[in-house]
Coordinates of C-alpha atoms and ligand atoms in Angstrom, one line a residue:
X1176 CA 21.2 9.3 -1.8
X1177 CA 18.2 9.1 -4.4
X1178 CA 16.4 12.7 -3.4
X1179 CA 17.4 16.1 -2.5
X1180 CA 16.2 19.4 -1.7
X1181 CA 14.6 21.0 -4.9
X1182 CA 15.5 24.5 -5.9
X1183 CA 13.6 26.8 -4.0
X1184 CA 12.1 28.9 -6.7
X1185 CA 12.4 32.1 -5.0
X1186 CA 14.3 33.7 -2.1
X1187 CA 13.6 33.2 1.5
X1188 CA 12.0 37.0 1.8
X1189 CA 10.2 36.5 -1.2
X1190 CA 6.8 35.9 -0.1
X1191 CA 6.4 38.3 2.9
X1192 CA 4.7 39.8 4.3
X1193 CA 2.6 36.9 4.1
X1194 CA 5.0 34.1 4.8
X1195 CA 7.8 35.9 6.0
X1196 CA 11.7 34.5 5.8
X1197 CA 12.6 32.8 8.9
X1198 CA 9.4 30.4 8.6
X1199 CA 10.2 29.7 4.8
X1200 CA 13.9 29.0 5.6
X1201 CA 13.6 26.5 8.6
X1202 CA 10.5 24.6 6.8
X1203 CA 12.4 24.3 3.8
X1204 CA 15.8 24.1 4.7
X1205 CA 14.9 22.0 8.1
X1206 CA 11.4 20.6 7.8
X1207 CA 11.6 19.6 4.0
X1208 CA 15.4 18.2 4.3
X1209 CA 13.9 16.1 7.3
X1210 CA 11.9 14.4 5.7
X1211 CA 14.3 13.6 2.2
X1212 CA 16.5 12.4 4.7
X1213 CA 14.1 9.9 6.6
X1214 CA 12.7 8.8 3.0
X1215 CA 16.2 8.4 1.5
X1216 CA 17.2 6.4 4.7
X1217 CA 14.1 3.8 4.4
X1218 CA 14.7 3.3 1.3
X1219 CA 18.3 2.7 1.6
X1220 CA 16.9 -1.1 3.4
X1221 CA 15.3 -1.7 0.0
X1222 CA 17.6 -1.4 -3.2
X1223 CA 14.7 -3.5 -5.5
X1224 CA 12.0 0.0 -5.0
X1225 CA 14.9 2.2 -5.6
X1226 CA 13.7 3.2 -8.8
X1227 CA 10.1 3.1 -8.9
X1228 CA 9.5 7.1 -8.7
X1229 CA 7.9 8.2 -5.8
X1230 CA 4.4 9.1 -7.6
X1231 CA 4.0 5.5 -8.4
X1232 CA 5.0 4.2 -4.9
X1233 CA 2.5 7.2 -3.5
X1234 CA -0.3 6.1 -5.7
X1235 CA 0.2 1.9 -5.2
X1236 CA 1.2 2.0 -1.5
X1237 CA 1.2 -2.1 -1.6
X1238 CA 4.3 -1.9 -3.6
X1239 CA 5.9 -0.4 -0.6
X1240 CA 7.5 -3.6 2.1
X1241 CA 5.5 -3.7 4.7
X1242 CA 9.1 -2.4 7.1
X1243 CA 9.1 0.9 5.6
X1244 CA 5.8 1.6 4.1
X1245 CA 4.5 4.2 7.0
X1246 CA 8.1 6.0 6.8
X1247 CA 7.5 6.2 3.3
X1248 CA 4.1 7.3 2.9
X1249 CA 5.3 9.8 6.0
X1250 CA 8.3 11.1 4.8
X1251 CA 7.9 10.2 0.6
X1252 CA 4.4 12.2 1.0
X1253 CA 6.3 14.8 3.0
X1254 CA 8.9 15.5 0.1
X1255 CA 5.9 15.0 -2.5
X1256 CA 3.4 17.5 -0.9
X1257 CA 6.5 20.5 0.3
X1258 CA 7.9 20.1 -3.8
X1259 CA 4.5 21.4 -5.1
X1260 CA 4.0 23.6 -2.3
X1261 CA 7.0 25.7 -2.9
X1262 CA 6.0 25.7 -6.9
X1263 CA 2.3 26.8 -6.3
X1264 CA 3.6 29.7 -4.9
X1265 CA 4.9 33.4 -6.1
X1266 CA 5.7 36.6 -5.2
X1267 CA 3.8 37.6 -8.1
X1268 CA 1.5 36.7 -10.5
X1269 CA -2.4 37.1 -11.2
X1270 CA -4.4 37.1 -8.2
X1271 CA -6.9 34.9 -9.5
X1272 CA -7.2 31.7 -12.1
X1273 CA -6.9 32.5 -15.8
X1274 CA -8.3 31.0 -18.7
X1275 CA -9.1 27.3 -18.4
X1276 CA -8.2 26.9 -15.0
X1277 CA -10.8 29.5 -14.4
X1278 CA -13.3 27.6 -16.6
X1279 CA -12.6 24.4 -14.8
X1280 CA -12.9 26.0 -11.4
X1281 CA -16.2 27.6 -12.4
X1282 CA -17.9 24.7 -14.1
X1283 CA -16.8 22.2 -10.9
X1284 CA -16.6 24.2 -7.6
X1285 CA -19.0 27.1 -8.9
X1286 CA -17.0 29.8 -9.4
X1287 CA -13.7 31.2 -7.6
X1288 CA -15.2 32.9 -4.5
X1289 CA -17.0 29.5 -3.8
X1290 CA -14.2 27.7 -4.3
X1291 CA -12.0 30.0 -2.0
X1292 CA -14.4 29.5 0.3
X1293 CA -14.6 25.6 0.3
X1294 CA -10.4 25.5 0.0
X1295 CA -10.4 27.7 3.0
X1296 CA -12.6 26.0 5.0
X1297 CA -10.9 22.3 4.3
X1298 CA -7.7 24.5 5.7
X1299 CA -9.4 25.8 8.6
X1300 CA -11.2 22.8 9.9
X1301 CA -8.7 20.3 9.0
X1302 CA -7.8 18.8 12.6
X1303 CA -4.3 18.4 13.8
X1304 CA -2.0 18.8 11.2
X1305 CA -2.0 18.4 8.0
X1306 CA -3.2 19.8 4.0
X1307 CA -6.0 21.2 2.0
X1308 CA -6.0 20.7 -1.9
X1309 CA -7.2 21.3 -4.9
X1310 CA -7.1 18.4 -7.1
X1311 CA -8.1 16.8 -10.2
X1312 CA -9.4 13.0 -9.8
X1313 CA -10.1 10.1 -12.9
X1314 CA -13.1 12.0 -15.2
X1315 CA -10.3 15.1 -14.9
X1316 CA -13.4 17.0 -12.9
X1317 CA -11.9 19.3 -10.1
X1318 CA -11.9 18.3 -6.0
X1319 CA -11.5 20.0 -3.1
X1320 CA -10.3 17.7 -0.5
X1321 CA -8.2 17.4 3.2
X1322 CA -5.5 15.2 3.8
X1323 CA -4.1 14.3 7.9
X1324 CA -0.6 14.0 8.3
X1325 CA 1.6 13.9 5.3
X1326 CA -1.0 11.3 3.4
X1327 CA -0.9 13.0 -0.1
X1328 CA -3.9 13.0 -2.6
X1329 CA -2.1 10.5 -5.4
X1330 CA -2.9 7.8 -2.6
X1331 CA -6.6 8.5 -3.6
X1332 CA -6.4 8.1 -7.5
X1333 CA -6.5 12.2 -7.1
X1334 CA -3.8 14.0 -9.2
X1335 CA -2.7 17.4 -6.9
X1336 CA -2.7 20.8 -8.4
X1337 CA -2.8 23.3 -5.8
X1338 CA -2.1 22.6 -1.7
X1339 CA -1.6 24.4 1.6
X1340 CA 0.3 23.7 4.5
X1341 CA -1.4 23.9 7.6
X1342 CA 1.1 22.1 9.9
X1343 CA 1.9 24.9 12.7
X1344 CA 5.4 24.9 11.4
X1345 CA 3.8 26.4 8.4
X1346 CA 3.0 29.3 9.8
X1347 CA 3.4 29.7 13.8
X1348 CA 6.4 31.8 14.1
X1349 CA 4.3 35.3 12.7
X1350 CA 0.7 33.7 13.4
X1351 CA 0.8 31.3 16.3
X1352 CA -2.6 29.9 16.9
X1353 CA -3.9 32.2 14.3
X1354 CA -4.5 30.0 11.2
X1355 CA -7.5 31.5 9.7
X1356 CA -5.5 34.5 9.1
X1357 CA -2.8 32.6 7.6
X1358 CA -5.0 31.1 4.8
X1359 CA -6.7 34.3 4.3
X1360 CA -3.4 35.6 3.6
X1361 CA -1.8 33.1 1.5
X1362 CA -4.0 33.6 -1.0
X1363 CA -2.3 36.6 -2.2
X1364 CA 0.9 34.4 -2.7
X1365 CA -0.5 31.6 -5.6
X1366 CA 1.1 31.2 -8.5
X1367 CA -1.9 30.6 -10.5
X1368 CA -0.5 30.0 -13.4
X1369 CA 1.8 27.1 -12.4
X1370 CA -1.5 25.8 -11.2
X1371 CA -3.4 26.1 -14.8
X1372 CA 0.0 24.5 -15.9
X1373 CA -0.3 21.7 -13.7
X1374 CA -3.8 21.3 -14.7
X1375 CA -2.9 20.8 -18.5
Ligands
MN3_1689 MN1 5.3 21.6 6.1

């Protein structure tokens, strides 16, 4: 088996009261593994990708055979997209961007609030399921974008920094149809400085 589960960087409690345990442990323990297992499994049929990382195969699709390439964008985006999602989060940390991350977000999506606002809203309106992001695309400028599904930003020459889950699994359990409120909340959870990392 090529992938497994990453270390999740924190305990299952960690992040309440704004994502609280049960939802962390069954959509990292069941949702995440599902999706490892379904990648691993397609590309069992096809020993000659096996070591082409996933990033590449994300970003040049057509390099996927044409038998497995919707289970891989699925499921390969799926394990992409929950890996940086359980990094870009921490039970503490500064509540807002520092130093160039905070320059960057200023001079592209004028300034944090406005940017909060445009993240959020991707969130919110994003129909069905699937992710908001924050990403950085060729010129290294700063995007806000939505993705359906599992379809992960590197498919779009974008390089992902920041993202949030709005799947119902995500987040049904302690808000049910209430996702506005879980985005408002999640906010206080960012591990901004991972993201500045990531930006570097
Ligand atoms: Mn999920």
């Amino acid at each position: 088996m090529k992938y497994s589960l990453p270390k999740l960087p924190y305990a299952y409690d960690a992040l309440e009261p704004y994502v609280d345990a049960k939802t962390m442990e069954i959509h990292y323990s069941k949702h995440h593994q599902a999706y490892i297992d379904k990648l691993n499994d397609a590309l069992g049929k096809h020993p000659e990708i096996a070591e082409i990382p996933l990033e590449n195969l994300l970003q040049t699709p057509d390099k996927i055979p044409q038998d497995i390439k919707t289970t891989v964008i699925n499921h390969g985006g799926g394990h992409y997209n929950h890996s940086l999602f359980w990094e870009i989060m921490a039970p503490t940390g500064t509540k807002t961007p520092i130093g160039k991350l905070a320059e960057k977000i200023n001079e592209d999506l004028g300034g944090f609030e406005k940017f909060k606002e445009t993240f959020s809203n991707a969130a919110l309106t994003k129909f069905g399921s699937g992710w908001a992001w924050l990403s950085k695309d060729k010129n290294g400028k700063l995007v806000v974008t939505s993705t359906s599904n599992q379809d992960c930003p590197l498919s779009e020459s974008l390089t992902p920094i920041l993202c949030l889950d709005v799947w119902e699994h995500a987040y049904y359990l302690n808000y049910q149809n209430r996702r506005a409120e879980y985005i408002a909340t999640w906010w206080n959870v960012v591990n901004w400085e991972k993201v500045g990392n990531l930006l570097k």
